[in-house]
Coordinates of C-alpha atoms in Angstrom, one line a residue:
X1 CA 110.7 135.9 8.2
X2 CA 109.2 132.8 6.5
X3 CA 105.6 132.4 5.0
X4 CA 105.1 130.2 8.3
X5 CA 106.1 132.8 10.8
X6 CA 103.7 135.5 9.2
X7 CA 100.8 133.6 9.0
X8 CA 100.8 132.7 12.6
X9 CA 102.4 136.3 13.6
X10 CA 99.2 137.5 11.8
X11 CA 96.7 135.5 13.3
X12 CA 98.5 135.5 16.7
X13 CA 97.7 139.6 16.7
X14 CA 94.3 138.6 15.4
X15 CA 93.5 137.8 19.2
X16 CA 91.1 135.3 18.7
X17 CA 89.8 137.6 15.8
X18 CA 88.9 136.0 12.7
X19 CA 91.7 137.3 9.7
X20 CA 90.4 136.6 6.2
X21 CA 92.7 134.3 3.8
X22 CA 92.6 137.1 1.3
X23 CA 94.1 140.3 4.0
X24 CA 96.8 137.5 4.8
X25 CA 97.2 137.1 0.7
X26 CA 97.4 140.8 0.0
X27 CA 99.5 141.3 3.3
X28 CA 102.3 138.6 2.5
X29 CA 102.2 138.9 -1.5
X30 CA 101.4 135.2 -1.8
X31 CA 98.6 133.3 -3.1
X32 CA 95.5 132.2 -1.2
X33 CA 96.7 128.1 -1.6
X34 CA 100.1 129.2 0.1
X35 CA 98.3 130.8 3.5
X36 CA 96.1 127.8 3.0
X37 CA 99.3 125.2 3.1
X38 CA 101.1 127.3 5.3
X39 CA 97.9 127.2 7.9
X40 CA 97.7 123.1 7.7
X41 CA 101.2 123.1 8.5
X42 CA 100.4 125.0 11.5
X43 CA 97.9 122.9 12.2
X44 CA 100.1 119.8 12.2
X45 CA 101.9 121.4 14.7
X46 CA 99.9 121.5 17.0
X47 CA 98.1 125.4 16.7
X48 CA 94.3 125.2 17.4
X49 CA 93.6 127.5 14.3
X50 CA 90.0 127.3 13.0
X51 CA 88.8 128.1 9.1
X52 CA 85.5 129.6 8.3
X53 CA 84.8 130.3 4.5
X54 CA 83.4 132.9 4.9
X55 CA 85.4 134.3 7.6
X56 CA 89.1 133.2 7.2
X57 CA 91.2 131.8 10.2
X58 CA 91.4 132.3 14.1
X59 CA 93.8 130.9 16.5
X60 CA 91.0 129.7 18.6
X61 CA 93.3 128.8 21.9
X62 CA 97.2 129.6 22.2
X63 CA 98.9 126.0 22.2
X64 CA 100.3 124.4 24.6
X65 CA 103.0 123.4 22.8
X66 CA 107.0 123.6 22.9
X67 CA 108.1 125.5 19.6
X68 CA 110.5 128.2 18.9
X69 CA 108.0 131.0 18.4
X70 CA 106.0 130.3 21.9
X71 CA 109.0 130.1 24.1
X72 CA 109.9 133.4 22.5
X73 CA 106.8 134.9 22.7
X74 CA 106.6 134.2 26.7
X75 CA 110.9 135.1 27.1
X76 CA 110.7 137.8 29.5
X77 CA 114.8 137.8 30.4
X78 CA 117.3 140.1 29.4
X79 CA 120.1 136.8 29.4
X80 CA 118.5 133.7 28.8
X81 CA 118.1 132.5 25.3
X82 CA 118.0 136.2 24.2
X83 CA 120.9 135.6 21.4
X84 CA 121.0 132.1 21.4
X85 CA 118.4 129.9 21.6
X86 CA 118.5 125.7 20.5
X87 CA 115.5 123.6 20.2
X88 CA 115.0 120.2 19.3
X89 CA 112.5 117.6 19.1
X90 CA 115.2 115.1 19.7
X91 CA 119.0 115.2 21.2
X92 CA 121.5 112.7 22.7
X93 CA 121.9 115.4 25.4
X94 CA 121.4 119.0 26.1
X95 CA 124.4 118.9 28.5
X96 CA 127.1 117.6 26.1
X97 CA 125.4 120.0 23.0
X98 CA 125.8 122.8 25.6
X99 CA 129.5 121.8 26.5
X100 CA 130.2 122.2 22.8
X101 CA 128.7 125.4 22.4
X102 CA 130.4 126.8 25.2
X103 CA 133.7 125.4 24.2
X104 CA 133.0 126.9 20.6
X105 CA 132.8 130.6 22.8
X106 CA 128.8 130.7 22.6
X107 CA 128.2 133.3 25.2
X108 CA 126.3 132.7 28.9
X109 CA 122.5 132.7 28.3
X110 CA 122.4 130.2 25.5
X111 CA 119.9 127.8 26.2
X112 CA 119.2 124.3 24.6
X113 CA 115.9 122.5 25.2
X114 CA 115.2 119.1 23.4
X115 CA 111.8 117.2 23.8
X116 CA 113.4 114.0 24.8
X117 CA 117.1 112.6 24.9
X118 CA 118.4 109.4 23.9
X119 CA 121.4 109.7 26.3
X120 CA 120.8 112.2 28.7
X121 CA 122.7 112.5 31.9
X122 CA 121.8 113.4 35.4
X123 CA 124.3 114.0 38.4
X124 CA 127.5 112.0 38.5
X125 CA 127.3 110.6 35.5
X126 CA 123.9 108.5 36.1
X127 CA 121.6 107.6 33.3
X128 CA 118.7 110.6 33.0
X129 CA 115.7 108.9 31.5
X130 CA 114.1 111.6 29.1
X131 CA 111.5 109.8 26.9
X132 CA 109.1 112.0 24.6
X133 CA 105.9 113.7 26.1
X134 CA 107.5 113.3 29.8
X135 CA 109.2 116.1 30.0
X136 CA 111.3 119.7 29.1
X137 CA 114.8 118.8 28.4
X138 CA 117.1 122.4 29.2
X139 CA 120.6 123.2 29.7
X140 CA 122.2 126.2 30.3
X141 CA 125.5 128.0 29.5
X142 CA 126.4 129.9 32.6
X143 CA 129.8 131.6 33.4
X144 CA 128.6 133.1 37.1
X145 CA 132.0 135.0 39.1
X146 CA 131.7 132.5 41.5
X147 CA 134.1 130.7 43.7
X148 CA 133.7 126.7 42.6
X149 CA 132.5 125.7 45.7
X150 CA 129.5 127.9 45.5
X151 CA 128.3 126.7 42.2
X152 CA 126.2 124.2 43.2
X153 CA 123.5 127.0 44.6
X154 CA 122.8 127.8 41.4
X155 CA 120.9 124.6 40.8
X156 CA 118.7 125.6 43.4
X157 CA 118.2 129.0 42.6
X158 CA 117.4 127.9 38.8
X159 CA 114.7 124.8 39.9
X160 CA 113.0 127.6 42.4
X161 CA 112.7 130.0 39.2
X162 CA 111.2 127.3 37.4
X163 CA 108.6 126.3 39.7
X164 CA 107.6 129.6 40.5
X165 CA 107.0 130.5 36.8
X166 CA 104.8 127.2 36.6
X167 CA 102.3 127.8 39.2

């Protein structure tokens, strides 16, 4: 676990709590500059984390923003980007990066999600537009014991998940 991943781990189980620079220093066995650095680097990222003198730091609201640590925080599968996981802010195409991985053996349930495409693809081939800020980019490695012909259900099946976890 990096510098980065404790700080916020620390001030994510802070629940809105205020955790002083100093418990994080002691805690992590790293100078009071480095949780300082490490917290503008959150910051830059996009986590709402406020600073008090006097008090130390609080996550003041959970972001709502696409990163590594908050999909995994929310995962609640037992599949689905459990083992392997693939973010980025920027990808010619989740599809084709997912065809490799499953041709290098990556098993079903590895996700990749990208922020924006520069060539992404939708059905038959047609240009998928996928510009930064519009959207979630996500492909899926799936190896369902179905007959060909029924495969196409599981589109449906996944964009009815996906809607129902977003209301």
């Amino acid at each position: 676990m990096t510098v980065r991943e404790a700080v916020l781990g620390a001030i994510r189980e802070g629940q809105g709590q205020w955790v002083s620079g100093g418990t994080l220093s002691k805690g992590l066995k790293v100078s009071r500059t480095t949780i300082w650095k490490q917290i503008k680097i959150l910051q830059s990222e996009g986590y709402a984390i406020e600073s008090s003198p006097k008090r130390g730091y609080r996550l003041s609201i959970f972001p709502d923003i696409l990163s590594t640590e908050e999909v995994e925080e929310g995962l609640e599968t037992q599949v689905f980007a459990r083992e392997h996981y693939y973010y980025f802010k920027e990808l010619d195409s989740t599809n084709n990066y997912a065809k490799k991985l499953a041709a290098d053996g990556h098993p079903e349930g590895t996700v990749v999600i990208a922020e924006s495409q520069s060539s992404g693809r939708g059905r038959r081939g047609r240009q998928w537009y996928s510009d930064p800020g519009q959207g979630i980019f996500i492909s899926l490695i799936l190896r369902p014991p179905l007959p060909v012909n029924e495969l196409s259900r599981i589109n449906m099946v996944i964009a009815l998940a996906i809607v129902d976890t977003l209301k």
